[in-house]
mmCIF file of C-alpha atoms in Angstrom:
data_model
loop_
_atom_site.group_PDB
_atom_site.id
_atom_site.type_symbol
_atom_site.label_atom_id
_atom_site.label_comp_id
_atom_site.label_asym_id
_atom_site.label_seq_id
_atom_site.Cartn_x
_atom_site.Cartn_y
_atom_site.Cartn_z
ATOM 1 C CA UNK E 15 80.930 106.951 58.045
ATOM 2 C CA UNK E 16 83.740 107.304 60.544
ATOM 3 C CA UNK E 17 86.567 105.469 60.803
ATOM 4 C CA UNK E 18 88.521 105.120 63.922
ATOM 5 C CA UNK E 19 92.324 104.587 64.403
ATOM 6 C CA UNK E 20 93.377 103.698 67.871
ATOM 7 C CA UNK E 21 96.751 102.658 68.602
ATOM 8 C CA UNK E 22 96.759 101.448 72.217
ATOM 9 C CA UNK E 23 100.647 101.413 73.957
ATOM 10 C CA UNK E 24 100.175 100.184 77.711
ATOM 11 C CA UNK E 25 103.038 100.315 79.910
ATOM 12 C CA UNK E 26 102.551 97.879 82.714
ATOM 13 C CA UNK E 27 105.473 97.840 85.249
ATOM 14 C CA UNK E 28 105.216 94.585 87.699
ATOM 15 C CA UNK E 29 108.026 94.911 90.213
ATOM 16 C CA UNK E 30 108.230 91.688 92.495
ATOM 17 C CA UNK E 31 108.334 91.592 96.330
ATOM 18 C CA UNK E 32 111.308 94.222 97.656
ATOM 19 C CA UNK E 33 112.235 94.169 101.240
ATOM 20 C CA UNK E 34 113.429 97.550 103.099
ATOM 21 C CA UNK E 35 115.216 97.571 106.163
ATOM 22 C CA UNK E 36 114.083 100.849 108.092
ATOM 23 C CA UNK E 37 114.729 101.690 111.600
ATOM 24 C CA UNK E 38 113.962 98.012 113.263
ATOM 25 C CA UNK E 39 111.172 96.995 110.870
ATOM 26 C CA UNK E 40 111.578 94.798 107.689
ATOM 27 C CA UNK E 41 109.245 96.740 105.229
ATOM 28 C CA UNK E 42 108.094 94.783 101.921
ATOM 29 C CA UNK E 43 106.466 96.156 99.356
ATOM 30 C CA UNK E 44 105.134 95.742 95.699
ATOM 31 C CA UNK E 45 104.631 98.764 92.994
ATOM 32 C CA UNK E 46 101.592 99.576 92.172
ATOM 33 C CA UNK E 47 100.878 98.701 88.308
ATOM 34 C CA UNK E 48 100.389 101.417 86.166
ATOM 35 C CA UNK E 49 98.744 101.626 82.286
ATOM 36 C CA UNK E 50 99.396 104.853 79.829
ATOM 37 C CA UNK E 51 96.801 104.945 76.888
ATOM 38 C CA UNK E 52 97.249 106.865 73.870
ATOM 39 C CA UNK E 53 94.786 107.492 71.710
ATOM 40 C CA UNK E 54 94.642 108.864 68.595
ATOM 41 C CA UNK E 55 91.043 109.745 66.560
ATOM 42 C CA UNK E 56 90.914 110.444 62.808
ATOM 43 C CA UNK E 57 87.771 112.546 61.764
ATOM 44 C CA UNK E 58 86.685 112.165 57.866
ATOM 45 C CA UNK E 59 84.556 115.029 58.088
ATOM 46 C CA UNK E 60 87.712 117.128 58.060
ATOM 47 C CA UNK E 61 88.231 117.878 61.832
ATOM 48 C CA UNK E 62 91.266 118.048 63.450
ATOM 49 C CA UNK E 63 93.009 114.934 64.829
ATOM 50 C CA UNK E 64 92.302 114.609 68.573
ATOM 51 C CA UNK E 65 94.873 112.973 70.697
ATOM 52 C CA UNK E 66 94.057 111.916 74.226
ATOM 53 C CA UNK E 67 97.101 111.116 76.954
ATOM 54 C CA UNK E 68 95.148 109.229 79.761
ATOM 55 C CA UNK E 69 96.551 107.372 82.555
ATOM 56 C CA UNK E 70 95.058 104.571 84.261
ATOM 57 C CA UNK E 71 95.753 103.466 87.613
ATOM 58 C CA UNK E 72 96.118 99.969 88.094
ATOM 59 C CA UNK E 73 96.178 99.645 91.386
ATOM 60 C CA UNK E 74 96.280 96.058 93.205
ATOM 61 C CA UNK E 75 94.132 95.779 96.463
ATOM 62 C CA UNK E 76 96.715 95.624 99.246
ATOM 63 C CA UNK E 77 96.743 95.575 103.066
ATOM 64 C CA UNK E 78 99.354 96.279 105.399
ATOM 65 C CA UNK E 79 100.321 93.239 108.413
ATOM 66 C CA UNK E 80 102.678 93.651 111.033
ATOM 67 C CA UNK E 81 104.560 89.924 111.732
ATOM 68 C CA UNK E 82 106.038 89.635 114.736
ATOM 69 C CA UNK E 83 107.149 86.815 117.611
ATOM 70 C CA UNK E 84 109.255 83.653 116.660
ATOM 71 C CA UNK E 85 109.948 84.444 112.589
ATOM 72 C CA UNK E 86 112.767 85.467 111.023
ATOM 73 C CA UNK E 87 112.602 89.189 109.708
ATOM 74 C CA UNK E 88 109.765 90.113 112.203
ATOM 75 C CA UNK E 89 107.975 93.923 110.469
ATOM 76 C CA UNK E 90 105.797 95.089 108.564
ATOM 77 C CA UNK E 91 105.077 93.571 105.471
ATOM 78 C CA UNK E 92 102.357 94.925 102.477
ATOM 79 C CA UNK E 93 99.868 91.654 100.767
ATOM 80 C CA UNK E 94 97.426 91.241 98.721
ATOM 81 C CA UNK E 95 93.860 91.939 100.449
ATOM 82 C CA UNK E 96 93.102 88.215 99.962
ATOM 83 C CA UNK E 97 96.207 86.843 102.033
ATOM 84 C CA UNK E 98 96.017 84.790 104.877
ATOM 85 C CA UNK E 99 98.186 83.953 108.171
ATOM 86 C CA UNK E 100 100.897 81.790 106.515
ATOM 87 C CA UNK E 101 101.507 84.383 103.668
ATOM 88 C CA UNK E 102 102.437 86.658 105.759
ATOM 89 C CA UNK E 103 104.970 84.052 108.137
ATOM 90 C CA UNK E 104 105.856 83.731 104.617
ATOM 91 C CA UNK E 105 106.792 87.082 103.907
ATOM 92 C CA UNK E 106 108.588 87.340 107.260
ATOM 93 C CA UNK E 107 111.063 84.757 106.098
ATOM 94 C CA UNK E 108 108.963 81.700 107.587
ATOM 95 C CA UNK E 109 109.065 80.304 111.700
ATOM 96 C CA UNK E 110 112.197 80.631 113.586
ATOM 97 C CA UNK E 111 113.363 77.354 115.163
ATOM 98 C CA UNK E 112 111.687 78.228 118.493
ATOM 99 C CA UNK E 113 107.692 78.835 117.249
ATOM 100 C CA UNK E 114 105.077 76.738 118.221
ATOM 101 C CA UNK E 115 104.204 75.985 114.182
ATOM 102 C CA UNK E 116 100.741 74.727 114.992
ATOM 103 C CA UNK E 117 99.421 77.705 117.772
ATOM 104 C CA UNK E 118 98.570 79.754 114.465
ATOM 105 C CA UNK E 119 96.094 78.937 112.306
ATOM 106 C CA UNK E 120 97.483 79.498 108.643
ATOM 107 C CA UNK E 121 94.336 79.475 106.717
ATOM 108 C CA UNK E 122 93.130 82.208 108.798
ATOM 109 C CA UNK E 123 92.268 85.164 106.801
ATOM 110 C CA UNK E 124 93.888 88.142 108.217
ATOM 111 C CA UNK E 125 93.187 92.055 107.985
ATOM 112 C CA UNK E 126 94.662 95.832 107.228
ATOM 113 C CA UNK E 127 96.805 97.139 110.123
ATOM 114 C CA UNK E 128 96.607 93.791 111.716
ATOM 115 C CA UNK E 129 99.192 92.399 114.107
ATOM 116 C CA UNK E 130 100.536 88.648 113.823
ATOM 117 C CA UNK E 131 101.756 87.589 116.444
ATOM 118 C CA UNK E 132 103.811 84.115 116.432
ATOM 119 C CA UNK E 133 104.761 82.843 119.720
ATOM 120 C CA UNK E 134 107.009 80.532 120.766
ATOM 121 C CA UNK E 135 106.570 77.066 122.754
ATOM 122 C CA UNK E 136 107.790 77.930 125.391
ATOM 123 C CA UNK E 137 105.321 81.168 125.750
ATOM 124 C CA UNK E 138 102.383 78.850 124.973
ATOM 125 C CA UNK E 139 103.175 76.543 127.726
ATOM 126 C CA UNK E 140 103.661 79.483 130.268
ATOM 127 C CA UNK E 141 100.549 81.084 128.603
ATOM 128 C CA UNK E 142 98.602 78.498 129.009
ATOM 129 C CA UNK E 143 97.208 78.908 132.246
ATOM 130 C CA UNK E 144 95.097 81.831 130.765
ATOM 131 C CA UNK E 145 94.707 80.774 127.554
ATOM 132 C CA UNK E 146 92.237 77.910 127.905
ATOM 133 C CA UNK E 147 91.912 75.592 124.868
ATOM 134 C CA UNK E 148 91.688 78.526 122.628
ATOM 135 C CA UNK E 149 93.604 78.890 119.832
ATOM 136 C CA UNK E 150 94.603 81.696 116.850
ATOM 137 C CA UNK E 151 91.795 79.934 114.603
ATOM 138 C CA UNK E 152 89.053 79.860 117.226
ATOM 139 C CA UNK E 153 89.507 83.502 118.385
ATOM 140 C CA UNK E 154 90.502 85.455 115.148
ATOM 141 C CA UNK E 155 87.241 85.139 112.989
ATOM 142 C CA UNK E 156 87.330 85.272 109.150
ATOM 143 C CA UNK E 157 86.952 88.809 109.295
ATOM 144 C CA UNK E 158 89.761 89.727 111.324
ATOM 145 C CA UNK E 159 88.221 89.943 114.372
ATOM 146 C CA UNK E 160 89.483 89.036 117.733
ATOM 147 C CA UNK E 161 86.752 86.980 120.231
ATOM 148 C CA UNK E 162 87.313 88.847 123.622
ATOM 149 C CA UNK E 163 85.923 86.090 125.220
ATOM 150 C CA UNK E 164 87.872 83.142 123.779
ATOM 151 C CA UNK E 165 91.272 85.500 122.547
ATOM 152 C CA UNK E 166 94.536 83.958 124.845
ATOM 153 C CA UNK E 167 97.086 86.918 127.011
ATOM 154 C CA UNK E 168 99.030 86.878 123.332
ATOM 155 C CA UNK E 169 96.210 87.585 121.144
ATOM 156 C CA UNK E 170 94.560 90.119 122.822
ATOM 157 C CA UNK E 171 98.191 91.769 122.956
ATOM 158 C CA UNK E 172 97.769 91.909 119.364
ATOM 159 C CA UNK E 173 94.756 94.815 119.619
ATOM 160 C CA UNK E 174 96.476 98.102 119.472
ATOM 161 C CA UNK E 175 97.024 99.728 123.179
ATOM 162 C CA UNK E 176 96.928 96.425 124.928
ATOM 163 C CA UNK E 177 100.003 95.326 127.008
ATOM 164 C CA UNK E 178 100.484 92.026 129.138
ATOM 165 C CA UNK E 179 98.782 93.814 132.142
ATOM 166 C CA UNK E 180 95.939 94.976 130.559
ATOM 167 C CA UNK E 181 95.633 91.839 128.509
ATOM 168 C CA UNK E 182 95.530 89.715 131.674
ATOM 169 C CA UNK E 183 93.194 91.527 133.407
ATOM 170 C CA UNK E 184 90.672 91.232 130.610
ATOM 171 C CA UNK E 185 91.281 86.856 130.968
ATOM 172 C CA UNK E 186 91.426 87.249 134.514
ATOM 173 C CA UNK E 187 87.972 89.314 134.392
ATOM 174 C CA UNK E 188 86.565 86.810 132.010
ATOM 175 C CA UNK E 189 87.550 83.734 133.776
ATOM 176 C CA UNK E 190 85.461 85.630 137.183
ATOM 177 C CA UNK E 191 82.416 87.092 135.381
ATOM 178 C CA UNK E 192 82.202 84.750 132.157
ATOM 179 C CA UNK E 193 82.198 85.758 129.092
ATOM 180 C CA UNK E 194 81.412 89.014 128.010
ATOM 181 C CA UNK E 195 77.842 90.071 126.529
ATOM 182 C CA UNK E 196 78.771 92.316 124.225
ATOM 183 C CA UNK E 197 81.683 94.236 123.100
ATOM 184 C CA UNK E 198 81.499 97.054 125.822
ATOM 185 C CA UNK E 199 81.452 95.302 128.607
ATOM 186 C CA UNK E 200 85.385 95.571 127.991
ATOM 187 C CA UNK E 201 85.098 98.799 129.343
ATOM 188 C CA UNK E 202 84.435 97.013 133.054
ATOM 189 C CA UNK E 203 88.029 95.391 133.006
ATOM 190 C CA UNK E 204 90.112 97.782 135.241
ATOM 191 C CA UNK E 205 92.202 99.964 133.545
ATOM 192 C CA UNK E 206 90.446 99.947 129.567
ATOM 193 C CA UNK E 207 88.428 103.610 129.536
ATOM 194 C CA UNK E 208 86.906 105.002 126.475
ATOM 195 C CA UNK E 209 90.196 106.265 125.218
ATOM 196 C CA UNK E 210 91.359 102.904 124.696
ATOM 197 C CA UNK E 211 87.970 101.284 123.710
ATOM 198 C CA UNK E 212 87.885 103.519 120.578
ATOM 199 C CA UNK E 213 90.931 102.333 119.335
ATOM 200 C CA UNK E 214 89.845 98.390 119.468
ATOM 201 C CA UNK E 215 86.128 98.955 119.245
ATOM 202 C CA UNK E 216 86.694 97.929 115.595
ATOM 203 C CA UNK E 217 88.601 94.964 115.818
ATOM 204 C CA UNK E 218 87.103 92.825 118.315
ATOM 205 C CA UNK E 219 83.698 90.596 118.653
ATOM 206 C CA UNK E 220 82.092 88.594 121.484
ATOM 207 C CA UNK E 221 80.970 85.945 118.942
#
C-alpha cells in the first residue's frame, strides 16, 4: 500500500486594473494569474522521493478594445472576453460631457481588436442625414459584427481601413442600390478593392 504526501503551495498573484499612458493611448491592463505546484511523492517500497516543480498558467480570457470619441481617457483598454459596450466606456473613464449617452447601445457585446467609437450629439445630428434610424445596437450584432447595410458614416469608420470618404460612399451606394446581398458586394463601392476587403471581410455581415 502506498501512501501519498502532497503538500500543495499555490501562488496566485491578482493585480487589479493598471492604466499606462504610452505615446497618445491610455493602455489598461490586468496580470495574468499564475499557480506554482509542488509536489512531493513518498514511495514505501524504498524508492527515492520524487519532487515535481510544475507551473500552471492561469490565464484569464481577455480581449483587447480600442475606446475612442466623446470619453475621457480615449485608448486602448484590455477586458474580460465576456465584456460589453459600457465596460469598456467604463474603462475609458465613462462619457465626456459632450456624448450622445443613448447613440450606443451598452449591453452590446463587443469583440477582440474592436473599435468603440462614442460620438458626440452634435456628430449624430450632422450624421444623421446618412445614418437613417440605425443605431450602435441595430448594426453591431452580438457577435461583433457590423451590418453594412444598416451601420451609420461613424460605425462603419470603426472597420479597420475605413475613413469618412470611404465610409460615405458605402451609405451613399446603399441608399442608390439598396442594401447589399451579401458581404462582397462591398467591393462595388468605389474605392474598397480586395486589399481593403481582406482586412474587414471578418468583421462585417449583411444580416
Amino acid at each position: 500500500m502506498h501512501k501519498y504526501l502532497i503538500p500543495i503551495l499555490l501562488l496566485i498573484t491578482l493585480t487589479g486594473c493598471t492604466a499606462v499612458q504610452s505615446g497618445s493611448e491610455l493602455v489598461i491592463s490586468k496580470d495574468a494569474e499564475e499557480a506554482s505546484v509542488f509536489k512531493s511523492v513518498d514511495s514505501s517500497d524504498g524508492g527515492s522521493d520524487i519532487v515535481s516543480d510544475e507551473t500552471v498558467s492561469l490565464e484569464p480570457e481577455e480581449i483587447v478594445v480600442y475606446v475612442c470619441g466623446a470619453v475621457i481617457n480615449p485608448g486602448v483598454y484590455e477586458l474580460s472576453s465576456n465584456s460589453r459596450a459600457g465596460d469598456a466606456v467604463t474603462c475609458a473613464g465613462g462619457f465626456s460631457e459632450d456624448a450622445d449617452i443613448n447613440y450606443v447601445n451598452l449591453a452590446a457585446p463587443i469583440s477582440d481588436g474592436s473599435k468603440l467609437f462614442i460620438p458626440t450629439v452634435e456628430e449624430v445630428k450632422e450624421n444623421c442625414g446618412y445614418a437613417g434610424e440605425a443605431s450602435f445596437g441595430d448594426s453591431v450584432q452580438g457577435n461583433g459584427l457590423i451590418n453594412i447595410n444598416t451601420a451609420s458614416v461613424e460605425e462603419l469608420k470603426t472597420l479597420p481601413g475605413v475613413g469618412d470618404v470611404t465610409a460615405n460612399k458605402i451609405v451613399e451606394y446603399r441608399q442608390k442600390n439598396g442594401n447589399f446581398k451579401s458581404i462582397e458586394d462591398i467591393m462595388k463601392v468605389s474605392g474598397i478593392k480586395d486589399k481593403l476587403f481582406s482586412k474587414i471581410k471578418e468583421k462585417i455581415t449583411t444580416s
